[in-house]
Amino acid sequence: MVGPTSQKLFAKAKTLIPGGVNSPVRSFKNVDGDPFFVRSAHGSRITDVDGKTYIDYVGTWGPAILGHAPLVVTQTIHEVAKSGVSFGAPCPWEIEMAQTIVDWVPSVEKVRMTSSGTEATMSAIRLARGYTGRDKIIKFNGCYHGHVDHLLVAAGSGALTHGEPDSAGVPKAFAGETICLPFNKPEAVAEVFEKMGEQIAAIIVEPYPGNAGFIIPQEGYLQFLKDICAKYGTILIFDEVMTGFRVAKGGVQEITGVIPDMTCLGKVIGGGLPVGAFGGKAEIMDHLAPLGPVYQAGTLSGNPLALAAGLAQLKELDRKHGWAELDVLGARLEAGIRGILKEKGLDFQFNRLGSMFCLFFTENKIINVDDATGADAAAFRRYFAALLEDGVFIAPSPYEAGFLSLAHSTGDIDDTLDAMTKAMKVV
Ligand SMILES: *Cc1c(COP(=O)(O)O)cnc(C)c1O
């Protein structure tokens, strides 16, 4: 149960904002609860308007990899804002950000900045279609690529029906250009390519899906996608909005060595400010306006404040060798959780890569969203509520990844494990 001030604010918010929130999953609807309203967030902690503080594993849904409000980011924002907050004309920050992305992300030779991950995926799909002259795209059930019309099909835990939109307002004709397949099943992809490979503009995939819990690709699966795309002249797009700069400096593509044609970025790249990006082979990217016929634009794209904040975060991560440190923290959390669940004798799956993780209450191995939806949702709700009560905030949905930050101390993790031990009494 959240405090009285949060309750009052939520009641008021619901009269003014649909559902009281500006992004649906914040509403706690999946966990039969009401959200707390935030007063402030620093480091690993988030404090609500009633004064209760939580150890936070949501991390503003991914961006807060240094923790909340890190000094390097807030100081940069203060400093840069003195020179202006938006120019609508090129500025040097854009070159520095582009250079950083090109240097760090193996697939990217040229890059265009956007203001959100959704814009990045939407534009990448348009570019892939414009470049190939084809309309159809393949996405995978349970992969989320932002609220783009063509991509809101089986995006997360929704219906898995072939070509049926998940959202009202998406024309059937749009959804019909999207072929939805199960993740981690190469034969499903091969079958579609055999039938209509020459019509497929792109495969878009979260290489480690993080919007259906957290799912690991099977050995060779990503390479298989790359090979079949190469064979048919289809563009392979890695949506690394969540994993980019999070699981490694160069994202999943650095870890696996599978280099896609194009990559979408967001979340960590903006340091908590609204930033996205898409990039890839120069030959493809040069089809964008003003060089080429594929139109894409943004009033606030390349915003100096947002890029400076993002760069400050990326440089600090790099300076601290943050990814290695995050993996050590992740391993500590994983070992603790595994120990607690084993002792309790509960069936579970725990998937983790560095600072991203997900606990599923099921005995079945999770290789795609079908398995994830088979996990015990009621157990998750009890687990979520018990943790929240005890001051630990995880995402209010069983289909979300958890995020560690460099601000999480080993003490935070030990406190979290204590809370989990207690929560197991009600799970
Ligand atoms: C969050 C997310 C998006 C959408 O990004 P927004 O900034 O919310 O528009 C796209 N793809 C993936 C994989 C994401 O996790």
CSV table of C-alpha atoms and ligand atoms in Angstrom, one decimal:
chain,number,residue,atom,x,y,z
A,1,MET,CA,0.0,0.0,0.0
A,2,VAL,CA,1.5,3.4,-1.0
A,3,GLY,CA,1.3,6.4,1.3
A,4,PRO,CA,-1.6,8.9,1.6
A,5,THR,CA,0.1,11.7,-0.4
A,6,SER,CA,0.8,9.3,-3.4
A,7,GLN,CA,-2.8,8.1,-3.2
A,8,LYS,CA,-4.1,11.7,-3.3
A,9,LEU,CA,-1.9,12.6,-6.2
A,10,PHE,CA,-2.9,9.5,-8.1
A,11,ALA,CA,-6.6,10.2,-7.7
A,12,LYS,CA,-6.0,13.8,-9.0
A,13,ALA,CA,-3.8,12.6,-11.8
A,14,LYS,CA,-6.5,10.2,-13.0
A,15,THR,CA,-8.9,13.1,-13.6
A,16,LEU,CA,-6.3,14.8,-15.8
A,17,ILE,CA,-4.1,12.2,-17.5
A,18,PRO,CA,-5.5,8.9,-19.0
A,19,GLY,CA,-4.9,6.3,-16.3
A,20,GLY,CA,-3.0,8.9,-14.3
A,21,VAL,CA,0.3,8.1,-16.0
A,22,ASN,CA,2.3,9.2,-19.0
A,23,SER,CA,3.4,5.7,-19.8
A,24,PRO,CA,1.1,2.7,-19.1
A,25,VAL,CA,3.3,0.3,-17.2
A,26,ARG,CA,3.9,3.0,-14.5
A,27,SER,CA,0.3,2.6,-13.4
A,28,PHE,CA,1.0,-0.7,-11.5
A,29,LYS,CA,-2.0,-2.2,-13.2
A,30,ASN,CA,-0.1,-5.5,-13.7
A,31,VAL,CA,0.4,-5.9,-10.0
A,32,ASP,CA,-3.1,-4.8,-8.8
A,33,GLY,CA,-1.7,-1.7,-7.0
A,34,ASP,CA,-1.4,2.0,-7.1
A,35,PRO,CA,1.9,3.7,-8.0
A,36,PHE,CA,3.9,5.9,-5.6
A,37,PHE,CA,4.7,9.4,-6.8
A,38,VAL,CA,8.4,10.3,-6.7
A,39,ARG,CA,9.8,13.3,-4.8
A,40,SER,CA,13.5,12.6,-5.6
A,41,ALA,CA,16.0,10.0,-6.7
A,42,HIS,CA,19.7,9.8,-5.9
A,43,GLY,CA,22.2,7.0,-6.4
A,44,SER,CA,20.5,3.6,-5.9
A,45,ARG,CA,17.6,5.2,-4.0
A,46,ILE,CA,14.2,6.6,-5.0
A,47,THR,CA,12.1,8.5,-2.5
A,48,ASP,CA,8.4,8.9,-2.7
A,49,VAL,CA,6.3,12.0,-1.8
A,50,ASP,CA,5.4,10.3,1.6
A,51,GLY,CA,9.1,10.1,2.5
A,52,LYS,CA,9.5,6.4,2.0
A,53,THR,CA,12.8,5.4,0.3
A,54,TYR,CA,13.3,2.4,-1.9
A,55,ILE,CA,16.4,0.6,-3.3
A,56,ASP,CA,15.6,1.0,-7.0
A,57,TYR,CA,16.0,-1.7,-9.7
A,58,VAL,CA,14.0,0.0,-12.3
A,59,GLY,CA,16.5,2.7,-12.9
A,60,THR,CA,14.1,4.9,-14.9
A,61,TRP,CA,13.6,1.8,-17.1
A,62,GLY,CA,17.2,1.5,-18.0
A,63,PRO,CA,18.9,4.9,-18.5
A,64,ALA,CA,20.2,5.3,-14.9
A,65,ILE,CA,23.3,3.1,-15.2
A,66,LEU,CA,25.4,5.3,-13.0
A,67,GLY,CA,22.5,5.5,-10.5
A,68,HIS,CA,20.1,8.5,-10.2
A,69,ALA,CA,21.3,12.0,-10.7
A,70,PRO,CA,25.0,11.3,-10.9
A,71,LEU,CA,27.1,14.5,-10.3
A,72,VAL,CA,28.9,14.2,-13.6
A,73,VAL,CA,25.5,14.4,-15.4
A,74,THR,CA,23.8,17.1,-13.3
A,75,GLN,CA,26.9,19.3,-13.4
A,76,THR,CA,27.1,19.0,-17.1
A,77,ILE,CA,23.5,19.9,-17.5
A,78,HIS,CA,24.0,23.0,-15.4
A,79,GLU,CA,27.1,24.0,-17.2
A,80,VAL,CA,25.8,23.4,-20.8
A,81,ALA,CA,22.4,25.1,-20.1
A,82,LYS,CA,24.2,28.4,-19.5
A,83,SER,CA,25.1,28.4,-23.2
A,84,GLY,CA,21.5,27.6,-24.3
A,85,VAL,CA,19.2,24.6,-24.3
A,86,SER,CA,18.3,24.1,-27.9
A,87,PHE,CA,19.8,25.6,-31.1
A,88,GLY,CA,18.0,24.1,-34.1
A,89,ALA,CA,21.3,24.3,-35.9
A,90,PRO,CA,24.3,22.0,-35.8
A,91,CYS,CA,26.5,22.0,-32.6
A,92,PRO,CA,29.8,20.3,-31.7
A,93,TRP,CA,28.1,17.9,-29.2
A,94,GLU,CA,26.5,16.1,-32.2
A,95,ILE,CA,29.9,15.3,-33.6
A,96,GLU,CA,31.3,14.1,-30.3
A,97,MET,CA,28.3,11.9,-29.7
A,98,ALA,CA,28.4,10.5,-33.3
A,99,GLN,CA,32.1,9.8,-32.9
A,100,THR,CA,31.6,8.0,-29.6
A,101,ILE,CA,28.8,5.8,-31.1
A,102,VAL,CA,30.9,5.0,-34.2
A,103,ASP,CA,33.9,4.2,-32.0
A,104,TRP,CA,32.0,2.0,-29.5
A,105,VAL,CA,29.3,0.2,-31.5
A,106,PRO,CA,30.8,-2.1,-34.1
A,107,SER,CA,28.0,-1.9,-36.7
A,108,VAL,CA,27.7,1.8,-36.8
A,109,GLU,CA,29.6,3.8,-39.5
A,110,LYS,CA,27.1,6.7,-39.6
A,111,VAL,CA,24.4,7.6,-37.1
A,112,ARG,CA,21.4,9.9,-36.8
A,113,MET,CA,20.2,11.2,-33.4
A,114,THR,CA,16.5,11.2,-32.3
A,115,SER,CA,14.7,12.1,-29.1
A,116,SER,CA,13.4,8.6,-28.1
A,117,GLY,CA,13.9,4.9,-28.8
A,118,THR,CA,10.6,4.7,-30.6
A,119,GLU,CA,11.7,7.3,-33.1
A,120,ALA,CA,14.9,5.4,-33.6
A,121,THR,CA,13.2,2.1,-34.4
A,122,MET,CA,10.5,3.8,-36.5
A,123,SER,CA,13.1,5.6,-38.6
A,124,ALA,CA,15.3,2.5,-38.9
A,125,ILE,CA,12.3,0.5,-40.3
A,126,ARG,CA,11.5,3.3,-42.8
A,127,LEU,CA,15.1,3.5,-43.9
A,128,ALA,CA,15.3,-0.3,-44.3
A,129,ARG,CA,12.2,-0.2,-46.5
A,130,GLY,CA,13.4,2.8,-48.5
A,131,TYR,CA,16.8,1.2,-49.0
A,132,THR,CA,15.5,-2.3,-50.1
A,133,GLY,CA,12.3,-1.2,-51.8
A,134,ARG,CA,10.5,-3.9,-49.9
A,135,ASP,CA,7.6,-3.5,-47.4
A,136,LYS,CA,7.5,-6.6,-45.2
A,137,ILE,CA,9.3,-6.9,-41.9
A,138,ILE,CA,9.9,-9.7,-39.4
A,139,LYS,CA,9.7,-9.1,-35.7
A,140,PHE,CA,9.6,-11.5,-32.8
A,141,ASN,CA,6.8,-12.2,-30.3
A,142,GLY,CA,7.6,-10.5,-27.1
A,143,CYS,CA,10.1,-8.1,-28.5
A,144,TYR,CA,9.2,-4.5,-27.9
A,145,HIS,CA,10.4,-1.8,-30.2
A,146,GLY,CA,8.5,1.3,-29.0
A,147,HIS,CA,5.0,2.3,-29.8
A,148,VAL,CA,5.5,2.3,-33.6
A,149,ASP,CA,2.4,1.2,-35.6
A,150,HIS,CA,4.1,-1.6,-37.5
A,151,LEU,CA,5.9,-2.8,-34.4
A,152,LEU,CA,3.1,-2.9,-32.0
A,153,VAL,CA,2.3,-6.4,-32.9
A,154,ALA,CA,2.8,-9.1,-30.3
A,155,ALA,CA,5.0,-6.5,-28.5
A,156,GLY,CA,5.5,-7.9,-25.1
A,157,SER,CA,3.1,-10.2,-23.4
A,158,GLY,CA,0.1,-9.4,-25.7
A,159,ALA,CA,-1.7,-11.8,-28.0
A,160,LEU,CA,0.6,-13.8,-30.2
A,161,THR,CA,-1.8,-14.0,-33.1
A,162,HIS,CA,-0.1,-13.7,-36.5
A,163,GLY,CA,-0.5,-10.1,-37.8
A,164,GLU,CA,-3.1,-9.0,-35.3
A,165,PRO,CA,-2.4,-5.6,-33.9
A,166,ASP,CA,-1.8,-5.3,-30.1
A,167,SER,CA,-3.3,-1.9,-30.0
A,168,ALA,CA,-6.5,-0.4,-31.3
A,169,GLY,CA,-5.8,2.3,-33.8
A,170,VAL,CA,-3.1,0.3,-35.7
A,171,PRO,CA,-4.5,-0.3,-39.3
A,172,LYS,CA,-4.8,-4.0,-40.2
A,173,ALA,CA,-2.9,-3.2,-43.4
A,174,PHE,CA,0.1,-1.9,-41.4
A,175,ALA,CA,0.1,-4.9,-39.1
A,176,GLY,CA,-0.2,-7.1,-42.2
A,177,GLU,CA,3.2,-6.0,-43.3
A,178,THR,CA,4.6,-7.3,-40.1
A,179,ILE,CA,5.4,-11.0,-39.7
A,180,CYS,CA,5.6,-12.1,-36.1
A,181,LEU,CA,7.6,-15.1,-35.2
A,182,PRO,CA,8.7,-16.9,-32.1
A,183,PHE,CA,12.1,-15.9,-30.8
A,184,ASN,CA,14.8,-18.6,-30.7
A,185,LYS,CA,13.2,-20.8,-33.3
A,186,PRO,CA,15.4,-20.6,-36.5
A,187,GLU,CA,13.0,-23.0,-38.4
A,188,ALA,CA,10.2,-20.4,-38.2
A,189,VAL,CA,12.4,-17.8,-39.8
A,190,ALA,CA,13.7,-20.2,-42.4
A,191,GLU,CA,10.2,-21.1,-43.4
A,192,VAL,CA,9.1,-17.5,-44.0
A,193,PHE,CA,12.3,-16.7,-46.0
A,194,GLU,CA,11.7,-19.7,-48.2
A,195,LYS,CA,8.2,-18.5,-49.1
A,196,MET,CA,8.8,-14.8,-49.4
A,197,GLY,CA,12.4,-13.9,-48.6
A,198,GLU,CA,12.7,-11.4,-51.5
A,199,GLN,CA,9.8,-9.3,-50.0
A,200,ILE,CA,11.4,-8.9,-46.6
A,201,ALA,CA,13.0,-5.5,-46.0
A,202,ALA,CA,14.2,-6.1,-42.5
A,203,ILE,CA,14.4,-8.3,-39.4
A,204,ILE,CA,14.2,-6.2,-36.3
A,205,VAL,CA,15.2,-8.0,-33.1
A,206,GLU,CA,16.1,-7.3,-29.5
A,207,PRO,CA,19.2,-9.5,-29.5
A,208,TYR,CA,18.7,-10.2,-25.8
A,209,PRO,CA,15.0,-9.5,-25.4
A,210,GLY,CA,14.4,-7.4,-22.3
A,211,ASN,CA,10.7,-6.7,-22.7
A,212,ALA,CA,9.3,-10.2,-22.0
A,213,GLY,CA,11.3,-10.6,-18.9
A,214,PHE,CA,14.9,-11.1,-19.9
A,215,ILE,CA,15.7,-13.8,-22.5
A,216,ILE,CA,18.9,-15.2,-23.7
A,217,PRO,CA,19.4,-16.1,-27.4
A,218,GLN,CA,20.4,-19.7,-28.0
A,219,GLU,CA,23.9,-20.5,-29.2
A,220,GLY,CA,24.2,-19.5,-32.9
A,221,TYR,CA,20.7,-18.0,-33.2
A,222,LEU,CA,21.8,-14.4,-33.8
A,223,GLN,CA,24.4,-15.6,-36.4
A,224,PHE,CA,21.7,-17.6,-38.1
A,225,LEU,CA,19.6,-14.4,-38.4
A,226,LYS,CA,22.6,-12.5,-39.8
A,227,ASP,CA,23.3,-15.3,-42.4
A,228,ILE,CA,19.8,-15.6,-43.6
A,229,CYS,CA,19.5,-11.8,-44.0
A,230,ALA,CA,22.7,-11.7,-46.0
A,231,LYS,CA,21.5,-14.4,-48.3
A,232,TYR,CA,18.2,-12.6,-49.1
A,233,GLY,CA,19.4,-9.0,-49.1
A,234,THR,CA,17.4,-8.3,-46.0
A,235,ILE,CA,18.5,-5.7,-43.4
A,236,LEU,CA,19.3,-7.0,-39.9
A,237,ILE,CA,18.4,-4.4,-37.3
A,238,PHE,CA,19.5,-4.9,-33.7
A,239,ASP,CA,17.2,-3.0,-31.4
A,240,GLU,CA,19.8,-2.2,-28.6
A,241,VAL,CA,17.7,0.6,-27.1
A,242,MET,CA,17.8,-1.4,-23.8
A,243,THR,CA,21.1,-3.4,-24.1
A,244,GLY,CA,23.2,-0.7,-25.9
A,245,PHE,CA,25.9,0.7,-23.5
A,246,ARG,CA,24.2,-1.4,-20.8
A,247,VAL,CA,25.5,-5.0,-21.2
A,248,ALA,CA,28.9,-3.9,-22.7
A,249,LYS,CA,30.5,-0.8,-24.2
A,250,GLY,CA,29.5,-1.9,-27.7
A,251,GLY,CA,26.2,-3.7,-26.7
A,252,VAL,CA,25.2,-7.3,-27.5
A,253,GLN,CA,27.0,-7.1,-30.8
A,254,GLU,CA,30.3,-6.6,-29.1
A,255,ILE,CA,29.7,-9.6,-26.8
A,256,THR,CA,28.5,-12.0,-29.5
A,257,GLY,CA,30.5,-10.7,-32.4
A,258,VAL,CA,27.4,-10.8,-34.6
A,259,ILE,CA,27.4,-7.4,-36.3
A,260,PRO,CA,24.0,-6.3,-37.7
A,261,ASP,CA,23.4,-3.9,-40.6
A,262,MET,CA,21.8,-1.3,-38.4
A,263,THR,CA,21.4,-0.6,-34.7
A,264,CYS,CA,18.9,1.3,-32.6
A,265,LEU,CA,20.0,3.0,-29.4
A,266,GLY,CA,18.3,4.9,-26.6
A,267,LYS,CA,17.9,4.8,-22.8
A,268,VAL,CA,21.6,4.8,-21.4
A,269,ILE,CA,22.7,7.0,-24.3
A,270,GLY,CA,20.8,10.0,-22.9
A,271,GLY,CA,21.9,9.9,-19.3
A,272,GLY,CA,18.2,10.2,-18.3
A,273,LEU,CA,17.4,12.9,-20.9
A,274,PRO,CA,15.3,12.1,-24.0
A,275,VAL,CA,17.7,10.7,-26.6
A,276,GLY,CA,17.7,7.9,-29.2
A,277,ALA,CA,19.8,7.1,-32.2
A,278,PHE,CA,19.9,4.8,-35.1
A,279,GLY,CA,23.0,4.0,-37.2
A,280,GLY,CA,24.7,1.4,-39.4
A,281,LYS,CA,26.5,0.9,-42.7
A,282,ALA,CA,27.2,4.3,-44.3
A,283,GLU,CA,25.8,3.0,-47.6
A,284,ILE,CA,22.4,2.4,-46.0
A,285,MET,CA,22.5,5.6,-43.8
A,286,ASP,CA,23.2,7.8,-46.8
A,287,HIS,CA,19.7,7.0,-48.1
A,288,LEU,CA,18.4,9.4,-45.4
A,289,ALA,CA,17.4,13.0,-46.2
A,290,PRO,CA,19.0,15.4,-47.0
A,291,LEU,CA,21.3,13.0,-49.0
A,292,GLY,CA,18.7,10.4,-50.0
A,293,PRO,CA,15.0,9.9,-50.5
A,294,VAL,CA,14.1,8.5,-47.0
A,295,TYR,CA,12.7,11.4,-44.9
A,296,GLN,CA,13.4,11.6,-41.2
A,297,ALA,CA,13.7,14.7,-39.0
A,298,GLY,CA,13.3,16.1,-35.5
A,299,THR,CA,13.0,19.6,-34.0
A,300,LEU,CA,14.9,18.6,-30.9
A,301,SER,CA,17.1,15.9,-32.4
A,302,GLY,CA,20.8,16.4,-31.5
A,303,ASN,CA,19.7,18.6,-28.6
A,304,PRO,CA,22.9,20.0,-26.9
A,305,LEU,CA,21.7,19.5,-23.3
A,306,ALA,CA,20.6,15.9,-23.9
A,307,LEU,CA,23.7,14.9,-25.8
A,308,ALA,CA,26.1,16.6,-23.3
A,309,ALA,CA,24.3,14.7,-20.5
A,310,GLY,CA,24.5,11.5,-22.4
A,311,LEU,CA,28.1,11.9,-23.2
A,312,ALA,CA,29.0,12.7,-19.6
A,313,GLN,CA,27.3,9.4,-18.5
A,314,LEU,CA,29.0,7.3,-21.2
A,315,LYS,CA,32.5,8.7,-20.5
A,316,GLU,CA,32.1,8.2,-16.8
A,317,LEU,CA,31.0,4.6,-17.4
A,318,ASP,CA,34.0,4.0,-19.6
A,319,ARG,CA,36.4,5.8,-17.2
A,320,LYS,CA,35.3,3.5,-14.4
A,321,HIS,CA,35.3,0.3,-16.5
A,322,GLY,CA,31.7,0.2,-15.3
A,323,TRP,CA,30.6,-2.9,-17.2
A,324,ALA,CA,33.1,-5.2,-15.4
A,325,GLU,CA,32.0,-3.7,-12.1
A,326,LEU,CA,28.3,-4.1,-12.9
A,327,ASP,CA,28.9,-7.7,-13.7
A,328,VAL,CA,30.5,-8.3,-10.3
A,329,LEU,CA,27.4,-6.7,-8.6
A,330,GLY,CA,25.1,-8.7,-10.9
A,331,ALA,CA,26.9,-12.0,-10.0
A,332,ARG,CA,26.5,-11.2,-6.2
A,333,LEU,CA,22.8,-10.5,-6.6
A,334,GLU,CA,22.4,-13.7,-8.8
A,335,ALA,CA,24.2,-15.9,-6.3
A,336,GLY,CA,22.1,-14.6,-3.4
A,337,ILE,CA,18.8,-15.0,-5.2
A,338,ARG,CA,19.6,-18.5,-6.4
A,339,GLY,CA,20.6,-19.4,-2.9
A,340,ILE,CA,17.4,-18.0,-1.4
A,341,LEU,CA,15.1,-19.7,-3.9
A,342,LYS,CA,16.9,-23.1,-3.7
A,343,GLU,CA,16.6,-23.1,0.1
A,344,LYS,CA,12.9,-22.3,-0.3
A,345,GLY,CA,12.6,-25.1,-2.8
A,346,LEU,CA,10.7,-23.0,-5.3
A,347,ASP,CA,10.9,-23.6,-9.1
A,348,PHE,CA,12.4,-20.6,-10.8
A,349,GLN,CA,14.6,-19.4,-13.7
A,350,PHE,CA,17.0,-16.6,-13.3
A,351,ASN,CA,18.4,-15.0,-16.5
A,352,ARG,CA,21.1,-12.4,-16.3
A,353,LEU,CA,23.7,-10.6,-18.4
A,354,GLY,CA,25.9,-8.1,-16.5
A,355,SER,CA,23.5,-5.6,-14.9
A,356,MET,CA,20.3,-6.9,-16.5
A,357,PHE,CA,18.3,-9.7,-14.9
A,358,CYS,CA,15.0,-11.3,-14.5
A,359,LEU,CA,13.5,-13.8,-12.1
A,360,PHE,CA,10.7,-16.1,-13.4
A,361,PHE,CA,8.6,-18.3,-11.1
A,362,THR,CA,8.5,-21.4,-13.3
A,363,GLU,CA,10.3,-24.7,-13.6
A,364,ASN,CA,10.5,-24.4,-17.4
A,365,LYS,CA,13.5,-22.9,-19.2
A,366,ILE,CA,12.6,-19.5,-20.7
A,367,ILE,CA,13.6,-19.2,-24.3
A,368,ASN,CA,10.8,-17.0,-25.5
A,369,VAL,CA,7.7,-15.1,-24.5
A,370,ASP,CA,5.5,-18.2,-24.6
A,371,ASP,CA,7.6,-19.6,-21.8
A,372,ALA,CA,7.6,-16.3,-19.9
A,373,THR,CA,3.8,-16.0,-19.9
A,374,GLY,CA,3.7,-19.6,-18.5
A,375,ALA,CA,5.4,-18.3,-15.3
A,376,ASP,CA,3.4,-17.9,-12.1
A,377,ALA,CA,2.0,-14.3,-12.3
A,378,ALA,CA,0.2,-14.5,-8.9
A,379,ALA,CA,3.5,-15.4,-7.2
A,380,PHE,CA,5.1,-12.5,-8.9
A,381,ARG,CA,2.4,-10.1,-7.6
A,382,ARG,CA,2.9,-11.3,-4.1
A,383,TYR,CA,6.7,-11.1,-4.4
A,384,PHE,CA,6.5,-7.5,-5.9
A,385,ALA,CA,4.2,-6.3,-3.1
A,386,ALA,CA,6.3,-7.8,-0.4
A,387,LEU,CA,9.5,-6.2,-1.8
A,388,LEU,CA,7.9,-2.8,-2.2
A,389,GLU,CA,6.6,-2.9,1.4
A,390,ASP,CA,10.1,-3.7,2.5
A,391,GLY,CA,11.6,-0.8,0.5
A,392,VAL,CA,12.8,-2.6,-2.7
A,393,PHE,CA,11.4,-1.3,-6.0
A,394,ILE,CA,11.4,-3.7,-8.9
A,395,ALA,CA,9.5,-3.2,-12.2
A,396,PRO,CA,5.7,-3.6,-11.6
A,397,SER,CA,5.4,-6.4,-14.2
A,398,PRO,CA,6.8,-9.9,-14.5
A,399,TYR,CA,7.7,-9.1,-18.1
A,400,GLU,CA,10.4,-6.5,-17.4
A,401,ALA,CA,14.1,-6.8,-16.8
A,402,GLY,CA,15.7,-5.5,-13.6
A,403,PHE,CA,18.6,-3.1,-13.7
A,404,LEU,CA,21.6,-2.6,-11.5
A,405,SER,CA,23.6,0.6,-11.4
A,406,LEU,CA,27.1,1.6,-10.4
A,407,ALA,CA,25.5,3.4,-7.4
A,408,HIS,CA,24.3,0.1,-6.0
A,409,SER,CA,26.6,-0.9,-3.2
A,410,THR,CA,27.2,-4.4,-1.9
A,411,GLY,CA,25.3,-3.3,1.2
A,412,ASP,CA,22.3,-2.5,-1.1
A,413,ILE,CA,22.4,-5.9,-2.5
A,414,ASP,CA,22.6,-7.6,0.8
A,415,ASP,CA,19.6,-5.5,2.1
A,416,THR,CA,17.8,-6.5,-1.1
A,417,LEU,CA,18.5,-10.2,-0.5
A,418,ASP,CA,17.2,-9.9,3.1
A,419,ALA,CA,14.0,-8.4,1.7
A,420,MET,CA,13.8,-11.3,-0.8
A,421,THR,CA,14.2,-13.8,1.9
A,422,LYS,CA,11.3,-12.3,3.8
A,423,ALA,CA,9.3,-12.0,0.6
A,424,MET,CA,9.6,-15.7,0.0
A,425,LYS,CA,7.4,-16.3,3.0
A,426,VAL,CA,4.4,-15.0,0.9
A,427,VAL,CA,5.5,-16.3,-2.5
B,1,LIG,C1,12.4,1.2,-24.4
B,1,LIG,C2,12.6,0.5,-25.7
B,1,LIG,C3,12.2,1.1,-26.9
B,1,LIG,C4,11.4,2.4,-26.9
B,1,LIG,O1,12.2,3.5,-26.4
B,1,LIG,P1,11.4,4.8,-25.9
B,1,LIG,O2,12.5,5.8,-25.6
B,1,LIG,O3,10.6,4.4,-24.8
B,1,LIG,O4,10.6,5.3,-27.1
B,1,LIG,C5,12.5,0.5,-28.0
B,1,LIG,N1,13.1,-0.7,-28.0
B,1,LIG,C6,13.5,-1.3,-26.9
B,1,LIG,C7,14.2,-2.6,-27.0
B,1,LIG,C8,13.2,-0.7,-25.7
B,1,LIG,O5,13.6,-1.4,-24.5
